[in-house]
Amino acid sequence: MWVILISIMLLGTAALIVYMNRLAKKDFLNVVELSFEDFPSSERISLFFISDIHRRLINDALIQSAFGKVDFVLIGGDLTESGVPIERVYENLVKLKELGPVYFIWGNNDYETDVHELDALFVGLGIKVLTDEGVILETGDGGRINLLGVDFYEPEKRQEGLKNVMLEAQEGTFRILASHTPSIDKEIQKEDRIRLVLSGHTHGGQIRVFGFGPYRHGGIHHVGETTVFTSNGYGTSGLPLRLGARPEVHIIHLSRMDQ
């Protein structure tokens, strides 16, 4: 009897692991609409947001499904990690460039690699790295969006990192902060006037049991007047397994609330 029960448990465990591995390799493209009363344009601006690629090779079908639908691409950190061939990183970046201009912020795992080699790749492909700095994106009707990127900082230095990037923020703009870690929201002050934070890092907990996981599931939450959007990420950390937090990339549409 015990042999039968143990065999059933082992088979069930093996089946669950196979399912979790298959889920981790799937592609889910989510479309998100975010509207703001103070968005500076009557036009809708769209971006392709992908975070935490890690060891994965981006599916061609995923790129095709977003082609022609976005104005720019934002990589929210952890493009790669230790042991990933630079050729795979190059291939992923070339695919993302098909969608439009690409902006990148550093994640913790990116620093496990040869950063000089990565930097050379970015320069060669014309990818803008936002390391405690920002760029101005102008809409056709004169709206000004300040995309700010903060470097990866350990928790005790995140306040310093936010202070650094806010020195680059421009007045009279709609401010978007790209931060690999969503916990930067604890440092944001009302006077920073950051309207949107885009982040990843947590993988939505990656493995959630009965809805519970080590981190909050990806999605939207609000801190004061700031909207914080966190992605579950495209790849995995450690074992290539997911449960209850499927991999995802996003097309995010930004618009004025009265449209």
PDB file of C-alpha atoms in Angstrom:
ATOM      1  CA  MET A   1       0.000   0.000   0.000  1.00  0.00           C
ATOM      2  CA  TRP A   2       2.747   2.436   0.996  1.00  0.00           C
ATOM      3  CA  VAL A   3       4.644   1.631  -2.184  1.00  0.00           C
ATOM      4  CA  ILE A   4       1.578   2.568  -4.253  1.00  0.00           C
ATOM      5  CA  LEU A   5       1.078   5.833  -2.358  1.00  0.00           C
ATOM      6  CA  ILE A   6       4.738   6.808  -2.701  1.00  0.00           C
ATOM      7  CA  SER A   7       4.656   5.983  -6.406  1.00  0.00           C
ATOM      8  CA  ILE A   8       1.571   8.159  -6.887  1.00  0.00           C
ATOM      9  CA  MET A   9       3.240  11.030  -5.008  1.00  0.00           C
ATOM     10  CA  LEU A  10       6.404  10.736  -7.086  1.00  0.00           C
ATOM     11  CA  LEU A  11       4.437  10.671 -10.325  1.00  0.00           C
ATOM     12  CA  GLY A  12       2.414  13.677  -9.204  1.00  0.00           C
ATOM     13  CA  THR A  13       5.569  15.587  -8.293  1.00  0.00           C
ATOM     14  CA  ALA A  14       7.183  14.751 -11.626  1.00  0.00           C
ATOM     15  CA  ALA A  15       4.066  15.860 -13.514  1.00  0.00           C
ATOM     16  CA  LEU A  16       3.972  19.132 -11.564  1.00  0.00           C
ATOM     17  CA  ILE A  17       7.643  19.850 -12.343  1.00  0.00           C
ATOM     18  CA  VAL A  18       7.050  19.202 -16.054  1.00  0.00           C
ATOM     19  CA  TYR A  19       4.054  21.559 -15.982  1.00  0.00           C
ATOM     20  CA  MET A  20       6.030  24.274 -14.155  1.00  0.00           C
ATOM     21  CA  ASN A  21       8.891  23.986 -16.645  1.00  0.00           C
ATOM     22  CA  ARG A  22       6.558  24.231 -19.627  1.00  0.00           C
ATOM     23  CA  LEU A  23       4.806  27.256 -18.132  1.00  0.00           C
ATOM     24  CA  ALA A  24       8.157  28.997 -17.611  1.00  0.00           C
ATOM     25  CA  LYS A  25       8.890  28.687 -21.337  1.00  0.00           C
ATOM     26  CA  LYS A  26       5.588  30.089 -22.588  1.00  0.00           C
ATOM     27  CA  ASP A  27       5.000  33.557 -24.036  1.00  0.00           C
ATOM     28  CA  PHE A  28       2.267  35.840 -22.765  1.00  0.00           C
ATOM     29  CA  LEU A  29       1.872  39.323 -24.221  1.00  0.00           C
ATOM     30  CA  ASN A  30      -0.387  41.484 -22.063  1.00  0.00           C
ATOM     31  CA  VAL A  31      -1.841  44.798 -23.181  1.00  0.00           C
ATOM     32  CA  VAL A  32      -2.199  47.416 -20.447  1.00  0.00           C
ATOM     33  CA  GLU A  33      -4.018  50.762 -20.670  1.00  0.00           C
ATOM     34  CA  LEU A  34      -2.833  53.453 -18.267  1.00  0.00           C
ATOM     35  CA  SER A  35      -4.500  56.860 -18.257  1.00  0.00           C
ATOM     36  CA  PHE A  36      -3.463  59.987 -16.368  1.00  0.00           C
ATOM     37  CA  GLU A  37      -5.227  63.305 -15.897  1.00  0.00           C
ATOM     38  CA  ASP A  38      -1.966  65.177 -16.453  1.00  0.00           C
ATOM     39  CA  PHE A  39      -0.627  63.169 -19.387  1.00  0.00           C
ATOM     40  CA  PRO A  40       0.921  65.869 -21.597  1.00  0.00           C
ATOM     41  CA  SER A  41      -0.457  64.796 -24.970  1.00  0.00           C
ATOM     42  CA  SER A  42      -3.710  64.093 -26.738  1.00  0.00           C
ATOM     43  CA  GLU A  43      -1.864  61.271 -28.489  1.00  0.00           C
ATOM     44  CA  ARG A  44      -1.527  57.767 -27.109  1.00  0.00           C
ATOM     45  CA  ILE A  45       2.065  56.641 -26.503  1.00  0.00           C
ATOM     46  CA  SER A  46       2.849  52.923 -26.474  1.00  0.00           C
ATOM     47  CA  LEU A  47       5.866  51.010 -25.234  1.00  0.00           C
ATOM     48  CA  PHE A  48       6.996  47.412 -25.222  1.00  0.00           C
ATOM     49  CA  PHE A  49       8.094  46.560 -21.699  1.00  0.00           C
ATOM     50  CA  ILE A  50      10.186  43.448 -21.065  1.00  0.00           C
ATOM     51  CA  SER A  51      12.075  42.639 -17.894  1.00  0.00           C
ATOM     52  CA  ASP A  52      14.084  39.752 -16.463  1.00  0.00           C
ATOM     53  CA  ILE A  53      14.919  37.916 -19.664  1.00  0.00           C
ATOM     54  CA  HIS A  54      17.784  36.066 -17.935  1.00  0.00           C
ATOM     55  CA  ARG A  55      18.597  32.940 -19.962  1.00  0.00           C
ATOM     56  CA  ARG A  56      15.686  32.974 -22.405  1.00  0.00           C
ATOM     57  CA  LEU A  57      15.792  33.579 -26.132  1.00  0.00           C
ATOM     58  CA  ILE A  58      12.928  35.862 -27.130  1.00  0.00           C
ATOM     59  CA  ASN A  59      10.388  34.131 -29.330  1.00  0.00           C
ATOM     60  CA  ASP A  60      10.140  35.552 -32.870  1.00  0.00           C
ATOM     61  CA  ALA A  61       6.350  35.245 -32.718  1.00  0.00           C
ATOM     62  CA  LEU A  62       6.324  37.525 -29.689  1.00  0.00           C
ATOM     63  CA  ILE A  63       8.164  40.231 -31.619  1.00  0.00           C
ATOM     64  CA  GLN A  64       5.858  39.820 -34.601  1.00  0.00           C
ATOM     65  CA  SER A  65       2.774  40.206 -32.413  1.00  0.00           C
ATOM     66  CA  ALA A  66       4.031  43.597 -31.167  1.00  0.00           C
ATOM     67  CA  PHE A  67       5.479  44.855 -34.471  1.00  0.00           C
ATOM     68  CA  GLY A  68       4.108  48.244 -35.500  1.00  0.00           C
ATOM     69  CA  LYS A  69       2.191  48.670 -32.250  1.00  0.00           C
ATOM     70  CA  VAL A  70       4.730  50.463 -30.041  1.00  0.00           C
ATOM     71  CA  ASP A  71       6.797  53.646 -30.110  1.00  0.00           C
ATOM     72  CA  PHE A  72       9.760  52.370 -28.112  1.00  0.00           C
ATOM     73  CA  VAL A  73      11.093  49.471 -26.045  1.00  0.00           C
ATOM     74  CA  LEU A  74      12.122  49.464 -22.396  1.00  0.00           C
ATOM     75  CA  ILE A  75      14.219  46.635 -20.936  1.00  0.00           C
ATOM     76  CA  GLY A  76      13.667  46.671 -17.178  1.00  0.00           C
ATOM     77  CA  GLY A  77      16.923  45.005 -16.147  1.00  0.00           C
ATOM     78  CA  ASP A  78      18.260  41.456 -15.895  1.00  0.00           C
ATOM     79  CA  LEU A  79      18.682  41.218 -19.628  1.00  0.00           C
ATOM     80  CA  THR A  80      21.212  38.489 -18.884  1.00  0.00           C
ATOM     81  CA  GLU A  81      23.038  36.720 -16.073  1.00  0.00           C
ATOM     82  CA  SER A  82      26.221  34.766 -15.408  1.00  0.00           C
ATOM     83  CA  GLY A  83      26.811  32.018 -17.955  1.00  0.00           C
ATOM     84  CA  VAL A  84      24.590  33.382 -20.729  1.00  0.00           C
ATOM     85  CA  PRO A  85      26.440  33.519 -24.077  1.00  0.00           C
ATOM     86  CA  ILE A  86      26.884  37.063 -25.357  1.00  0.00           C
ATOM     87  CA  GLU A  87      25.626  35.836 -28.741  1.00  0.00           C
ATOM     88  CA  ARG A  88      22.216  35.119 -27.179  1.00  0.00           C
ATOM     89  CA  VAL A  89      22.094  38.593 -25.643  1.00  0.00           C
ATOM     90  CA  TYR A  90      22.975  40.093 -29.019  1.00  0.00           C
ATOM     91  CA  GLU A  91      20.229  38.108 -30.735  1.00  0.00           C
ATOM     92  CA  ASN A  92      17.659  39.252 -28.189  1.00  0.00           C
ATOM     93  CA  LEU A  93      18.659  42.893 -28.581  1.00  0.00           C
ATOM     94  CA  VAL A  94      18.511  42.718 -32.377  1.00  0.00           C
ATOM     95  CA  LYS A  95      14.985  41.325 -32.129  1.00  0.00           C
ATOM     96  CA  LEU A  96      13.872  44.081 -29.740  1.00  0.00           C
ATOM     97  CA  LYS A  97      15.315  46.752 -32.025  1.00  0.00           C
ATOM     98  CA  GLU A  98      12.870  45.653 -34.708  1.00  0.00           C
ATOM     99  CA  LEU A  99      10.121  47.241 -32.603  1.00  0.00           C
ATOM    100  CA  GLY A 100      11.677  50.691 -32.171  1.00  0.00           C
ATOM    101  CA  PRO A 101      14.270  52.611 -30.144  1.00  0.00           C
ATOM    102  CA  VAL A 102      15.476  50.551 -27.158  1.00  0.00           C
ATOM    103  CA  TYR A 103      16.225  51.845 -23.634  1.00  0.00           C
ATOM    104  CA  PHE A 104      17.863  49.737 -20.955  1.00  0.00           C
ATOM    105  CA  ILE A 105      18.338  49.894 -17.180  1.00  0.00           C
ATOM    106  CA  TRP A 106      20.696  47.676 -15.203  1.00  0.00           C
ATOM    107  CA  GLY A 107      19.443  44.837 -13.018  1.00  0.00           C
ATOM    108  CA  ASN A 108      21.382  42.970 -10.354  1.00  0.00           C
ATOM    109  CA  ASN A 109      22.052  39.921 -12.536  1.00  0.00           C
ATOM    110  CA  ASP A 110      23.396  42.024 -15.394  1.00  0.00           C
ATOM    111  CA  TYR A 111      26.338  42.874 -13.151  1.00  0.00           C
ATOM    112  CA  GLU A 112      27.285  39.192 -12.967  1.00  0.00           C
ATOM    113  CA  THR A 113      28.537  39.450 -16.541  1.00  0.00           C
ATOM    114  CA  ASP A 114      31.328  41.350 -18.275  1.00  0.00           C
ATOM    115  CA  VAL A 115      29.780  44.833 -18.126  1.00  0.00           C
ATOM    116  CA  HIS A 116      32.334  46.236 -20.571  1.00  0.00           C
ATOM    117  CA  GLU A 117      31.309  43.622 -23.122  1.00  0.00           C
ATOM    118  CA  LEU A 118      27.661  44.496 -22.534  1.00  0.00           C
ATOM    119  CA  ASP A 119      28.355  48.211 -22.852  1.00  0.00           C
ATOM    120  CA  ALA A 120      30.143  47.621 -26.153  1.00  0.00           C
ATOM    121  CA  LEU A 121      27.099  45.699 -27.366  1.00  0.00           C
ATOM    122  CA  PHE A 122      24.784  48.566 -26.430  1.00  0.00           C
ATOM    123  CA  VAL A 123      26.972  51.116 -28.173  1.00  0.00           C
ATOM    124  CA  GLY A 124      27.253  48.995 -31.306  1.00  0.00           C
ATOM    125  CA  LEU A 125      23.490  48.518 -31.526  1.00  0.00           C
ATOM    126  CA  GLY A 126      22.580  52.087 -30.615  1.00  0.00           C
ATOM    127  CA  ILE A 127      20.780  51.138 -27.406  1.00  0.00           C
ATOM    128  CA  LYS A 128      20.472  53.914 -24.834  1.00  0.00           C
ATOM    129  CA  VAL A 129      21.481  52.878 -21.315  1.00  0.00           C
ATOM    130  CA  LEU A 130      19.800  54.928 -18.579  1.00  0.00           C
ATOM    131  CA  THR A 131      22.132  54.861 -15.585  1.00  0.00           C
ATOM    132  CA  ASP A 132      20.776  57.476 -13.169  1.00  0.00           C
ATOM    133  CA  GLU A 133      19.827  59.638 -16.116  1.00  0.00           C
ATOM    134  CA  GLY A 134      16.924  60.430 -18.366  1.00  0.00           C
ATOM    135  CA  VAL A 135      15.802  61.195 -21.884  1.00  0.00           C
ATOM    136  CA  ILE A 136      13.029  63.412 -23.197  1.00  0.00           C
ATOM    137  CA  LEU A 137      10.475  61.800 -25.488  1.00  0.00           C
ATOM    138  CA  GLU A 138       8.396  64.326 -27.425  1.00  0.00           C
ATOM    139  CA  THR A 139       4.980  63.607 -28.863  1.00  0.00           C
ATOM    140  CA  GLY A 140       3.699  64.964 -32.161  1.00  0.00           C
ATOM    141  CA  ASP A 141       1.673  67.647 -30.404  1.00  0.00           C
ATOM    142  CA  GLY A 142       4.534  68.858 -28.219  1.00  0.00           C
ATOM    143  CA  GLY A 143       4.028  66.749 -25.108  1.00  0.00           C
ATOM    144  CA  ARG A 144       7.212  66.067 -23.161  1.00  0.00           C
ATOM    145  CA  ILE A 145       7.780  62.755 -21.363  1.00  0.00           C
ATOM    146  CA  ASN A 146      10.854  62.357 -19.172  1.00  0.00           C
ATOM    147  CA  LEU A 147      11.898  58.688 -19.112  1.00  0.00           C
ATOM    148  CA  LEU A 148      14.259  58.312 -16.146  1.00  0.00           C
ATOM    149  CA  GLY A 149      16.329  55.215 -15.448  1.00  0.00           C
ATOM    150  CA  VAL A 150      17.824  54.418 -12.059  1.00  0.00           C
ATOM    151  CA  ASP A 151      20.778  52.069 -11.693  1.00  0.00           C
ATOM    152  CA  PHE A 152      20.483  48.941  -9.554  1.00  0.00           C
ATOM    153  CA  TYR A 153      21.100  49.696  -5.869  1.00  0.00           C
ATOM    154  CA  GLU A 154      21.003  47.526  -2.782  1.00  0.00           C
ATOM    155  CA  PRO A 155      18.158  48.483  -0.397  1.00  0.00           C
ATOM    156  CA  GLU A 156      20.275  50.653   1.879  1.00  0.00           C
ATOM    157  CA  LYS A 157      21.393  52.806  -1.079  1.00  0.00           C
ATOM    158  CA  ARG A 158      18.137  53.132  -3.030  1.00  0.00           C
ATOM    159  CA  GLN A 159      17.385  56.544  -1.559  1.00  0.00           C
ATOM    160  CA  GLU A 160      20.769  57.710  -2.827  1.00  0.00           C
ATOM    161  CA  GLY A 161      20.026  56.235  -6.254  1.00  0.00           C
ATOM    162  CA  LEU A 162      16.685  58.014  -6.492  1.00  0.00           C
ATOM    163  CA  LYS A 163      18.330  61.261  -5.449  1.00  0.00           C
ATOM    164  CA  ASN A 164      20.906  60.806  -8.208  1.00  0.00           C
ATOM    165  CA  VAL A 165      18.345  60.255 -10.940  1.00  0.00           C
ATOM    166  CA  MET A 166      16.100  63.092  -9.767  1.00  0.00           C
ATOM    167  CA  LEU A 167      18.974  65.482 -10.396  1.00  0.00           C
ATOM    168  CA  GLU A 168      18.483  64.614 -14.074  1.00  0.00           C
ATOM    169  CA  ALA A 169      14.695  65.116 -14.040  1.00  0.00           C
ATOM    170  CA  GLN A 170      13.402  68.042 -16.095  1.00  0.00           C
ATOM    171  CA  GLU A 171      10.692  70.432 -15.001  1.00  0.00           C
ATOM    172  CA  GLY A 172       7.383  70.568 -16.806  1.00  0.00           C
ATOM    173  CA  THR A 173       7.532  66.960 -17.979  1.00  0.00           C
ATOM    174  CA  PHE A 174       5.529  63.794 -17.353  1.00  0.00           C
ATOM    175  CA  ARG A 175       7.967  61.653 -15.382  1.00  0.00           C
ATOM    176  CA  ILE A 176       8.324  57.899 -15.805  1.00  0.00           C
ATOM    177  CA  LEU A 177      10.878  56.119 -13.632  1.00  0.00           C
ATOM    178  CA  ALA A 178      12.332  52.802 -14.790  1.00  0.00           C
ATOM    179  CA  SER A 179      13.656  50.896 -11.780  1.00  0.00           C
ATOM    180  CA  HIS A 180      14.570  47.220 -11.790  1.00  0.00           C
ATOM    181  CA  THR A 181      13.267  46.900  -8.229  1.00  0.00           C
ATOM    182  CA  PRO A 182       9.691  47.977  -7.399  1.00  0.00           C
ATOM    183  CA  SER A 183      10.728  48.657  -3.795  1.00  0.00           C
ATOM    184  CA  ILE A 184      12.087  52.006  -5.010  1.00  0.00           C
ATOM    185  CA  ASP A 185       8.501  53.143  -4.359  1.00  0.00           C
ATOM    186  CA  LYS A 186       9.360  53.436  -0.656  1.00  0.00           C
ATOM    187  CA  GLU A 187      11.786  56.245  -1.475  1.00  0.00           C
ATOM    188  CA  ILE A 188       9.568  58.310  -3.763  1.00  0.00           C
ATOM    189  CA  GLN A 189       8.357  61.619  -2.379  1.00  0.00           C
ATOM    190  CA  LYS A 190       5.418  63.695  -3.585  1.00  0.00           C
ATOM    191  CA  GLU A 191       7.759  66.493  -4.666  1.00  0.00           C
ATOM    192  CA  ASP A 192       9.542  64.055  -7.049  1.00  0.00           C
ATOM    193  CA  ARG A 193       6.380  64.159  -9.190  1.00  0.00           C
ATOM    194  CA  ILE A 194       6.988  60.683 -10.586  1.00  0.00           C
ATOM    195  CA  ARG A 195       3.731  59.587 -12.161  1.00  0.00           C
ATOM    196  CA  LEU A 196       4.676  56.074 -13.221  1.00  0.00           C
ATOM    197  CA  VAL A 197       7.230  53.489 -12.109  1.00  0.00           C
ATOM    198  CA  LEU A 198       8.017  50.498 -14.346  1.00  0.00           C
ATOM    199  CA  SER A 199       9.815  47.598 -12.676  1.00  0.00           C
ATOM    200  CA  GLY A 200      10.411  43.854 -12.548  1.00  0.00           C
ATOM    201  CA  HIS A 201      12.908  41.853 -10.467  1.00  0.00           C
ATOM    202  CA  THR A 202      10.468  39.905  -8.279  1.00  0.00           C
ATOM    203  CA  HIS A 203       9.157  37.527 -11.003  1.00  0.00           C
ATOM    204  CA  GLY A 204       5.766  37.771  -9.305  1.00  0.00           C
ATOM    205  CA  GLY A 205       7.133  35.357  -6.727  1.00  0.00           C
ATOM    206  CA  GLN A 206       7.841  32.890  -9.596  1.00  0.00           C
ATOM    207  CA  ILE A 207       6.383  29.970  -7.653  1.00  0.00           C
ATOM    208  CA  ARG A 208       3.149  30.675  -5.815  1.00  0.00           C
ATOM    209  CA  VAL A 209       1.254  28.070  -3.804  1.00  0.00           C
ATOM    210  CA  PHE A 210      -2.463  28.686  -3.288  1.00  0.00           C
ATOM    211  CA  GLY A 211      -1.863  32.285  -4.331  1.00  0.00           C
ATOM    212  CA  PHE A 212       0.954  32.880  -1.874  1.00  0.00           C
ATOM    213  CA  GLY A 213       4.549  33.619  -2.865  1.00  0.00           C
ATOM    214  CA  PRO A 214       7.684  35.314  -1.582  1.00  0.00           C
ATOM    215  CA  TYR A 215       6.820  38.526  -3.479  1.00  0.00           C
ATOM    216  CA  ARG A 216       3.731  40.373  -4.617  1.00  0.00           C
ATOM    217  CA  HIS A 217       2.236  39.148  -7.876  1.00  0.00           C
ATOM    218  CA  GLY A 218       2.937  41.435 -10.824  1.00  0.00           C
ATOM    219  CA  GLY A 219       0.492  44.195 -11.600  1.00  0.00           C
ATOM    220  CA  ILE A 220      -0.433  47.702 -10.526  1.00  0.00           C
ATOM    221  CA  HIS A 221      -0.399  49.362  -7.143  1.00  0.00           C
ATOM    222  CA  HIS A 222      -0.399  52.995  -6.096  1.00  0.00           C
ATOM    223  CA  VAL A 223       1.836  54.896  -3.724  1.00  0.00           C
ATOM    224  CA  GLY A 224       0.440  58.361  -3.222  1.00  0.00           C
ATOM    225  CA  GLU A 225       0.095  59.912  -6.673  1.00  0.00           C
ATOM    226  CA  THR A 226       2.501  57.415  -8.249  1.00  0.00           C
ATOM    227  CA  THR A 227       1.341  54.372 -10.233  1.00  0.00           C
ATOM    228  CA  VAL A 228       3.726  51.438  -9.816  1.00  0.00           C
ATOM    229  CA  PHE A 229       3.593  48.756 -12.508  1.00  0.00           C
ATOM    230  CA  THR A 230       5.552  45.556 -11.862  1.00  0.00           C
ATOM    231  CA  SER A 231       6.027  42.774 -14.408  1.00  0.00           C
ATOM    232  CA  ASN A 232       6.299  39.083 -13.537  1.00  0.00           C
ATOM    233  CA  GLY A 233       9.195  39.074 -16.006  1.00  0.00           C
ATOM    234  CA  TYR A 234       9.972  36.965 -19.037  1.00  0.00           C
ATOM    235  CA  GLY A 235      12.588  34.566 -17.690  1.00  0.00           C
ATOM    236  CA  THR A 236      13.274  32.834 -14.402  1.00  0.00           C
ATOM    237  CA  SER A 237      15.806  33.041 -11.614  1.00  0.00           C
ATOM    238  CA  GLY A 238      17.432  29.801 -10.525  1.00  0.00           C
ATOM    239  CA  LEU A 239      15.356  26.834 -11.651  1.00  0.00           C
ATOM    240  CA  PRO A 240      13.380  27.315 -14.899  1.00  0.00           C
ATOM    241  CA  LEU A 241      10.088  26.735 -13.125  1.00  0.00           C
ATOM    242  CA  ARG A 242       6.956  28.832 -12.607  1.00  0.00           C
ATOM    243  CA  LEU A 243       3.672  28.293 -10.830  1.00  0.00           C
ATOM    244  CA  GLY A 244       0.912  30.833 -10.350  1.00  0.00           C
ATOM    245  CA  ALA A 245       3.035  33.622 -11.877  1.00  0.00           C
ATOM    246  CA  ARG A 246       3.224  33.115 -15.608  1.00  0.00           C
ATOM    247  CA  PRO A 247       5.958  34.799 -17.664  1.00  0.00           C
ATOM    248  CA  GLU A 248       4.894  38.006 -19.342  1.00  0.00           C
ATOM    249  CA  VAL A 249       5.847  40.972 -21.482  1.00  0.00           C
ATOM    250  CA  HIS A 250       3.686  44.023 -21.996  1.00  0.00           C
ATOM    251  CA  ILE A 251       2.475  46.567 -24.464  1.00  0.00           C
ATOM    252  CA  ILE A 252       1.653  49.559 -22.292  1.00  0.00           C
ATOM    253  CA  HIS A 253      -0.522  52.314 -23.743  1.00  0.00           C
ATOM    254  CA  LEU A 254      -0.244  55.709 -22.048  1.00  0.00           C
ATOM    255  CA  SER A 255      -2.918  58.326 -22.595  1.00  0.00           C
ATOM    256  CA  ARG A 256      -4.776  61.273 -21.102  1.00  0.00           C
ATOM    257  CA  MET A 257      -7.656  60.266 -18.870  1.00  0.00           C
ATOM    258  CA  ASP A 258     -10.252  62.356 -20.679  1.00  0.00           C
ATOM    259  CA  GLN A 259      -9.675  60.592 -24.018  1.00  0.00           C
TER     260      GLN A 259
END
